[in-house]
Backbone as JSON Lines, residues from 0, in Angstrom:
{"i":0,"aa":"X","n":[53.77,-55.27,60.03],"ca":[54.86,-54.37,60.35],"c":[55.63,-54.94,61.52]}
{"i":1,"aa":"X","n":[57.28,-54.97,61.37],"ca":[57.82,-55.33,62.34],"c":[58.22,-54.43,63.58]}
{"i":2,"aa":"X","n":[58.27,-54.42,64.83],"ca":[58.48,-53.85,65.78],"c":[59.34,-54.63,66.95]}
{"i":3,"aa":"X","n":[60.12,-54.12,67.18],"ca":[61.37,-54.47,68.27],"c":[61.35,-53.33,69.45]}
{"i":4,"aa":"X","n":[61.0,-53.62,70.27],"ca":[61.63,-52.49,71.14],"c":[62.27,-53.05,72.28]}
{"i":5,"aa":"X","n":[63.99,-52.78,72.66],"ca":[64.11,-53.14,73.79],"c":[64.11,-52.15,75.33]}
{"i":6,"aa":"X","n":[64.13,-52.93,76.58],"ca":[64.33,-52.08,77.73],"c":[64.85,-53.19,78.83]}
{"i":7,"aa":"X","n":[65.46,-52.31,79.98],"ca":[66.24,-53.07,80.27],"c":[67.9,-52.61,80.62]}
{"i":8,"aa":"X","n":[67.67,-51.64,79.97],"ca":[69.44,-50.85,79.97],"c":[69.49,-50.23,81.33]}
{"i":9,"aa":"X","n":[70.82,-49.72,81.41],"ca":[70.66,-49.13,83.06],"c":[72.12,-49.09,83.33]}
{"i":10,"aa":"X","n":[72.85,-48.63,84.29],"ca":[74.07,-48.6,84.52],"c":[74.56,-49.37,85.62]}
{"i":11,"aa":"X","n":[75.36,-49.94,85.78],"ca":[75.27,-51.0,87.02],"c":[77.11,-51.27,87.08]}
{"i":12,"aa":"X","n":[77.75,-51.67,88.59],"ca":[79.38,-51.62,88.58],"c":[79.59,-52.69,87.73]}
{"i":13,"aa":"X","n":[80.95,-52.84,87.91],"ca":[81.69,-54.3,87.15],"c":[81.12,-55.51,88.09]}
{"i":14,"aa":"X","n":[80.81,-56.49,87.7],"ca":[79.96,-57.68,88.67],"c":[79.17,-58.02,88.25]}
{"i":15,"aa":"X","n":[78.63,-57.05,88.59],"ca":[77.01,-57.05,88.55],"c":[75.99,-57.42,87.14]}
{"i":16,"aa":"X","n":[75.01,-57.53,87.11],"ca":[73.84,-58.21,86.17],"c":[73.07,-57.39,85.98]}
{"i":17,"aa":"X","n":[72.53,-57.36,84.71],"ca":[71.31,-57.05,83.96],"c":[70.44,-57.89,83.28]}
{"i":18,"aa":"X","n":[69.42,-57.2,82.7],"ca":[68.29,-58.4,82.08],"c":[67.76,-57.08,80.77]}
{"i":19,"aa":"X","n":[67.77,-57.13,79.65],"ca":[67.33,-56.56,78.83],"c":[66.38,-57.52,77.89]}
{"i":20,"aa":"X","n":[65.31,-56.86,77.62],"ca":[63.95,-57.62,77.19],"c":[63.51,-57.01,76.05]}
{"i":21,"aa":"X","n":[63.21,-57.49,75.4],"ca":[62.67,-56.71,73.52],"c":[61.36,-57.24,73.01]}
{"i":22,"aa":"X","n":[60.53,-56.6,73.21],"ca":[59.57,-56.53,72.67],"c":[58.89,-57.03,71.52]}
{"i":23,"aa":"X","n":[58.22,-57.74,70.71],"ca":[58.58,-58.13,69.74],"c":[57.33,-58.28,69.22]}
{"i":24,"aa":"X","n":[57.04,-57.2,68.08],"ca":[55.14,-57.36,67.1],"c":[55.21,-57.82,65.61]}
{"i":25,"aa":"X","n":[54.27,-58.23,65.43],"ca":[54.61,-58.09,63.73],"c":[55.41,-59.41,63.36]}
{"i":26,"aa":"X","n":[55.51,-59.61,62.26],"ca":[56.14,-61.01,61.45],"c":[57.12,-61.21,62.22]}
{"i":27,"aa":"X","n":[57.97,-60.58,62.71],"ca":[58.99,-60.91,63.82],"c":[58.63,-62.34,64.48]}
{"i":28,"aa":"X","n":[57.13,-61.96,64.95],"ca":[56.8,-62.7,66.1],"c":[56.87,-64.61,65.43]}
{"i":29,"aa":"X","n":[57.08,-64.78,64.27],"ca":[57.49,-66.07,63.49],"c":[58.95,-65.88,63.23]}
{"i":30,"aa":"X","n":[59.7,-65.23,63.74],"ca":[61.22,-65.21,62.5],"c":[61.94,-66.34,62.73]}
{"i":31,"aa":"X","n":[62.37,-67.03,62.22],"ca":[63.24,-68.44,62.53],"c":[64.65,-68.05,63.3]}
{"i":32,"aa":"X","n":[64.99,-66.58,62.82],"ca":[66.13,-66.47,64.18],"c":[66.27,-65.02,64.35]}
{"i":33,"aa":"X","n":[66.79,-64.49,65.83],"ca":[66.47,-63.63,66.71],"c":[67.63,-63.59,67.47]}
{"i":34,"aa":"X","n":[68.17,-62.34,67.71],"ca":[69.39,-62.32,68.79],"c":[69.41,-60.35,69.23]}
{"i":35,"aa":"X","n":[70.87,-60.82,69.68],"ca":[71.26,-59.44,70.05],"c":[72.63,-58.88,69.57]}
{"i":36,"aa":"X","n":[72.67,-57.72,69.65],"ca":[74.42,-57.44,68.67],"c":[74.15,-55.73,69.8]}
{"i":37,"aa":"X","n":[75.86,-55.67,69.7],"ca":[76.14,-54.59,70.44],"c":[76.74,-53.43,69.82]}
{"i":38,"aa":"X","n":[76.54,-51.99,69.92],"ca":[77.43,-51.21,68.88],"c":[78.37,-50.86,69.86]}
{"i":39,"aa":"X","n":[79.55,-50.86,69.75],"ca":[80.65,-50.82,70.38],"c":[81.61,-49.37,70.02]}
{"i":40,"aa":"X","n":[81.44,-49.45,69.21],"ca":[82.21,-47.65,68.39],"c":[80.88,-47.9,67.39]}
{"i":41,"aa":"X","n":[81.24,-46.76,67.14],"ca":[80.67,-46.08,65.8],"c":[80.22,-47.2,65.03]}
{"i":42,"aa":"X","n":[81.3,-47.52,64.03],"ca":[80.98,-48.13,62.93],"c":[81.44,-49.79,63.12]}
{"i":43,"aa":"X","n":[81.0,-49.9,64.54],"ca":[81.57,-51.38,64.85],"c":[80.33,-52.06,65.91]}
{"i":44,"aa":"X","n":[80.19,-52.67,65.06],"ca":[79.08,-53.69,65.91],"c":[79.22,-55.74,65.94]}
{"i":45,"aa":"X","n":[78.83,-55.86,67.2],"ca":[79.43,-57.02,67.36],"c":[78.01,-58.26,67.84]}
{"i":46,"aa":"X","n":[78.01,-58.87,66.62],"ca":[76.67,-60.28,67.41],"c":[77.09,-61.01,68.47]}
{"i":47,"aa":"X","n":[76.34,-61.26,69.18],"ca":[76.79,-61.64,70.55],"c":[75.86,-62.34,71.12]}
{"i":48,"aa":"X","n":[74.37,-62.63,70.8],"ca":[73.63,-64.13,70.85],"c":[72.64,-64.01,69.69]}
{"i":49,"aa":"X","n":[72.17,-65.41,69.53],"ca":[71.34,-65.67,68.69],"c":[70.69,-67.09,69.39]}
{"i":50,"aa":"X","n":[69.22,-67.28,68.67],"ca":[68.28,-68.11,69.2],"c":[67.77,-68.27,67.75]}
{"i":51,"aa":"X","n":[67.64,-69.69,67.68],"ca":[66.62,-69.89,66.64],"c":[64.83,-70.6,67.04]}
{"i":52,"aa":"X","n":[64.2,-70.83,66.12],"ca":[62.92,-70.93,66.75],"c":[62.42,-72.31,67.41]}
{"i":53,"aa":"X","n":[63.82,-73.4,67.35],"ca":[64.07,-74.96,68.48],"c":[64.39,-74.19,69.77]}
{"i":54,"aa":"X","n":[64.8,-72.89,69.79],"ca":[65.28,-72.71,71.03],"c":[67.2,-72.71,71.29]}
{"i":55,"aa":"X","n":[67.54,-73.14,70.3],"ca":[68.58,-73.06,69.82],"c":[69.59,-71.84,70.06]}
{"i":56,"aa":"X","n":[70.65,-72.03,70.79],"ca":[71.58,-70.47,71.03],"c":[72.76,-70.68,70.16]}
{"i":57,"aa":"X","n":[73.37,-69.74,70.22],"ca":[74.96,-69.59,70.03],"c":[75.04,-67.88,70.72]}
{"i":58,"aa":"X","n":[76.37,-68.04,71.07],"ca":[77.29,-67.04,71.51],"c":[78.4,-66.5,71.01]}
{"i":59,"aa":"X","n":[79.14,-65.39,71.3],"ca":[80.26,-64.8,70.35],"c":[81.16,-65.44,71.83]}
{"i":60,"aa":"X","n":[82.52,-65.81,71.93],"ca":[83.26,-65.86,72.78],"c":[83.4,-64.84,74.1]}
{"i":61,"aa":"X","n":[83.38,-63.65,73.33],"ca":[83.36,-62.84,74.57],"c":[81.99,-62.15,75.56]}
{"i":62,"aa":"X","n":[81.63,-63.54,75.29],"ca":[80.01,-63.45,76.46],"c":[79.35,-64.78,76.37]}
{"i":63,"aa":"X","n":[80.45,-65.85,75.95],"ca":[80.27,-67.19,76.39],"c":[80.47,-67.19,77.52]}
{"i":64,"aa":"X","n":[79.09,-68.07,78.72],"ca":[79.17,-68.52,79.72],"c":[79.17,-67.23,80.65]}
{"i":65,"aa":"X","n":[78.55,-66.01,80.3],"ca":[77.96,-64.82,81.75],"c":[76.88,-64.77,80.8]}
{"i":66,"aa":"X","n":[76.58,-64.75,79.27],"ca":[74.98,-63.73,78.91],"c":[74.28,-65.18,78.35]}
{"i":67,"aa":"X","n":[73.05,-65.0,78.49],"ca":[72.43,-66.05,77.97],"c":[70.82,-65.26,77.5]}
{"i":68,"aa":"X","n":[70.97,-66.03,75.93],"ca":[69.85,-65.53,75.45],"c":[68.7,-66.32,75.37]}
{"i":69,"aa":"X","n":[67.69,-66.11,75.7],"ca":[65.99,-66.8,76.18],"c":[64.68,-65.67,75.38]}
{"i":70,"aa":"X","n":[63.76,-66.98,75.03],"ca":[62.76,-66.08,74.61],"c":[61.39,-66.59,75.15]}
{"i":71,"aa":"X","n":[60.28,-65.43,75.54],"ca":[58.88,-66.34,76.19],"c":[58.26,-66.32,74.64]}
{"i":72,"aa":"X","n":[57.9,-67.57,74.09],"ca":[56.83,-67.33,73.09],"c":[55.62,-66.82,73.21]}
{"i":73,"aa":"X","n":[54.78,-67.37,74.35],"ca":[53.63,-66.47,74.77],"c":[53.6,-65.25,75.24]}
{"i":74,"aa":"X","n":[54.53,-64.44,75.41],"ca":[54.61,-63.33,75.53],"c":[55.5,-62.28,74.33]}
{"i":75,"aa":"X","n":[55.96,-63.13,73.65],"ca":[56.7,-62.67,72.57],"c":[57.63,-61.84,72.77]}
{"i":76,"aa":"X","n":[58.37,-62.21,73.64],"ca":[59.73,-61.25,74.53],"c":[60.89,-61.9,74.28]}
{"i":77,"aa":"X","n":[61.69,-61.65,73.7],"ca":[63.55,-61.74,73.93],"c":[63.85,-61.02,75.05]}
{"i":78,"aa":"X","n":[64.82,-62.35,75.43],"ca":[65.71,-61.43,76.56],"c":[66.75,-62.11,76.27]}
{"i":79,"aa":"X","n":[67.86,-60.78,77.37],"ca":[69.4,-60.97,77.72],"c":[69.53,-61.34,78.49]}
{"i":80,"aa":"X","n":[70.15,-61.74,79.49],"ca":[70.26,-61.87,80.62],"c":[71.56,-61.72,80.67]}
{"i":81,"aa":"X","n":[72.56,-60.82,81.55],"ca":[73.88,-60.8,81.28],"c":[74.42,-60.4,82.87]}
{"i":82,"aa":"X","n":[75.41,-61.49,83.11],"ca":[75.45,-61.38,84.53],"c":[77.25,-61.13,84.73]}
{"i":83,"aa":"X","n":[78.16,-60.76,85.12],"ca":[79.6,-60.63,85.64],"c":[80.18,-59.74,84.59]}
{"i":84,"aa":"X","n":[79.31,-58.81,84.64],"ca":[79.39,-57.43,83.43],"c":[80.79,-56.86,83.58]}
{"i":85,"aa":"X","n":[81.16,-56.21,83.13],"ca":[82.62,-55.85,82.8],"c":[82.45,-54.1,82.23]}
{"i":86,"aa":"X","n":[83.59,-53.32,82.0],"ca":[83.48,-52.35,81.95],"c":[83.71,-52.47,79.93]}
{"i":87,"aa":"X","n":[84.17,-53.69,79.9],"ca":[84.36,-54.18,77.9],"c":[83.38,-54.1,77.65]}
{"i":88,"aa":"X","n":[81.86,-54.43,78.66],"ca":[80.52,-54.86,78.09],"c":[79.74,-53.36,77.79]}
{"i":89,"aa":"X","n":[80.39,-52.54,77.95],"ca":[79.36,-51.17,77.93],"c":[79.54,-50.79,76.53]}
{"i":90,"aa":"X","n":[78.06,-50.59,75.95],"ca":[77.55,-50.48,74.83],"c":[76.29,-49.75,74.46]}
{"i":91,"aa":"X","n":[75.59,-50.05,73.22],"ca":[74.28,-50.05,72.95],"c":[74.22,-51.2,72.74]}
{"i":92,"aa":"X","n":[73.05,-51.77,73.03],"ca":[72.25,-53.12,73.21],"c":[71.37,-53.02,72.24]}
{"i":93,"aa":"X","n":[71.21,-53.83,70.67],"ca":[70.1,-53.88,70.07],"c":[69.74,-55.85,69.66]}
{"i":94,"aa":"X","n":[68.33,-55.54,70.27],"ca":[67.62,-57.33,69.86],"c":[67.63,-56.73,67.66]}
{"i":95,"aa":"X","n":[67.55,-57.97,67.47],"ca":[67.29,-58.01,65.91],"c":[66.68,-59.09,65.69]}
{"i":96,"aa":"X","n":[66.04,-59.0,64.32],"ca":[65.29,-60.42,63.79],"c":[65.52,-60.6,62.06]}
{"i":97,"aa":"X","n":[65.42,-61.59,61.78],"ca":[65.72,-61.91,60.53],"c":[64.38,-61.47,59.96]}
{"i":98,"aa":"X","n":[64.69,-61.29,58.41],"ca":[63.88,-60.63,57.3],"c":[63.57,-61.98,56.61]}
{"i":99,"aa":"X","n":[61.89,-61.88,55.82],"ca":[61.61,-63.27,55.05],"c":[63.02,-63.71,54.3]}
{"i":100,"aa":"X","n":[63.33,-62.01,53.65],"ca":[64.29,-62.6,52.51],"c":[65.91,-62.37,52.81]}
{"i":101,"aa":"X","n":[66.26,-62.23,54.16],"ca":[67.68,-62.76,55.08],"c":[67.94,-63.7,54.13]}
{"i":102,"aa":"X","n":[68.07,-64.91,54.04],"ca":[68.23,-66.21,53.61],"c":[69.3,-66.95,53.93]}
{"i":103,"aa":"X","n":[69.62,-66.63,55.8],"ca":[70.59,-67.45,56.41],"c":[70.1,-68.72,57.05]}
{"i":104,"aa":"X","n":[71.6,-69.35,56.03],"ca":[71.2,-70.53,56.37],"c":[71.11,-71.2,57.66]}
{"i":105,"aa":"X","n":[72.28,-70.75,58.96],"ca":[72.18,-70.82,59.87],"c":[72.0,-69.48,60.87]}
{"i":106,"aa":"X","n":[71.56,-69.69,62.2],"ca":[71.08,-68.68,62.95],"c":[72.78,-68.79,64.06]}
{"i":107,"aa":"X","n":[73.32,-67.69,63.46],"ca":[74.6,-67.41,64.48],"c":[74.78,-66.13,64.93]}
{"i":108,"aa":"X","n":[75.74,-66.69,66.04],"ca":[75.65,-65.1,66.77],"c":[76.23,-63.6,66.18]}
{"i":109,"aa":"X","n":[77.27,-64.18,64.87],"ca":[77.69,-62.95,64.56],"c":[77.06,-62.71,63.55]}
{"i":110,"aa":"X","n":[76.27,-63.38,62.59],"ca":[75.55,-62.63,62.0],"c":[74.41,-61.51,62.14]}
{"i":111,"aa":"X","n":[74.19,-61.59,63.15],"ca":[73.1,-60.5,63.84],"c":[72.91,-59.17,63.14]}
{"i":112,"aa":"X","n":[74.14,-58.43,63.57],"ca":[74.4,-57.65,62.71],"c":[72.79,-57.21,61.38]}
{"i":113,"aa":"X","n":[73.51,-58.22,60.77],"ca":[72.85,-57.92,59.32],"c":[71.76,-58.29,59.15]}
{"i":114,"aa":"X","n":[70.85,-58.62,60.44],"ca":[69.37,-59.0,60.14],"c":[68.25,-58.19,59.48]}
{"i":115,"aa":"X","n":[67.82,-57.87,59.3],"ca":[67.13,-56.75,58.08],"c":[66.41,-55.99,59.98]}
{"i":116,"aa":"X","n":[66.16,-56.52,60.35],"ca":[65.03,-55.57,61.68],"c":[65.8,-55.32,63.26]}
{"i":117,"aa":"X","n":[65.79,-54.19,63.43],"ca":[66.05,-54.34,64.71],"c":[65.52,-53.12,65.39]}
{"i":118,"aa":"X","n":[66.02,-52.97,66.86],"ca":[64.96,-52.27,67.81],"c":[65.99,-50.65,67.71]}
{"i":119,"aa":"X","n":[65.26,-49.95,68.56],"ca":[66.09,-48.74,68.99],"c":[67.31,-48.73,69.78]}
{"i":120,"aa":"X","n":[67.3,-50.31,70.19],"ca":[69.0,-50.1,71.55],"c":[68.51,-49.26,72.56]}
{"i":121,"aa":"X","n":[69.27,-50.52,73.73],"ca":[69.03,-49.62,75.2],"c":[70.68,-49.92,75.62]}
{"i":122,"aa":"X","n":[70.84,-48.96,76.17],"ca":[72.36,-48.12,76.84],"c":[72.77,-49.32,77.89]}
{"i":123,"aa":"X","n":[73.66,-49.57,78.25],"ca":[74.13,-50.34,78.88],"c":[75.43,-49.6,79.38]}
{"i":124,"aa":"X","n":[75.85,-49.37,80.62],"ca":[76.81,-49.13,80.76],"c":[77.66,-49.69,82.11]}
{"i":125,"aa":"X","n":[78.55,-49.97,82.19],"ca":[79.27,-50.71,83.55],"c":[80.74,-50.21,83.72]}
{"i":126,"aa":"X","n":[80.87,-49.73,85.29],"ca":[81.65,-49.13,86.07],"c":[82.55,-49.93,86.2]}
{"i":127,"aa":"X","n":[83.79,-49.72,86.58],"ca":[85.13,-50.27,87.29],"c":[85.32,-50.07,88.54]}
């Protein structure tokens, strides 16, 4: 059984940094790729890193060069790390992982989205 949970959310001004961390049990803990995607409205969600299992990133443009995505294998943790936050960046925060039968060929940031698994989302929000 797969399990995601992230934490890590919190409210913090424009500047400033966070670190959101996801938990990660179950077949997950092999998935060849792993990221994060943000729900932004309703019915709009946006990938915004991905890692594959070389260690491998990509980014969406608008969090190239402040968020950077890292994972401990021995601890089986994803993280965010997202630093010169903006009041654009306030969201829900969900880590995701690919499904056996995903069958992407590459691990990118906007596909996230559509990974078959993901966590509950932690709140993120940033002041002006």
């Amino acid at each position: 059984q797969v399990q995601l949970m992230e934490s890590g959310g919190g409210s913090v001004q424009s500047g400033g940094s966070l670190r959101l961390s996801c938990a990660v049990s179950g077949s997950a803990q092999s998935a060849s790729c792993m990221g994060w995607f943000r729900r932004v409205q309703v019915n709009l969600r946006e990938g915004i890193a991905s890692i594959n299992s070389d260690g491998g990133t990509d980014y969406a443009n608008s969090v190239k060069g402040r968020f950077t995505v890292s994972q401990d294998n021995a601890k089986n943790i994803l993280y965010l790390q997202m630093n010169n936050l903006t009041a654009e960046d306030t969201a829900m925060y969900y880590c995701a992982s690919v499904g056996s039968g995903d069958g992407f060929s590459e691990c990118r940031a906007y596909k996230v989205p559509r990974f078959t698994y993901s966590g509950q989302g932690a709140q993120v929000t940033v002041s002006s």
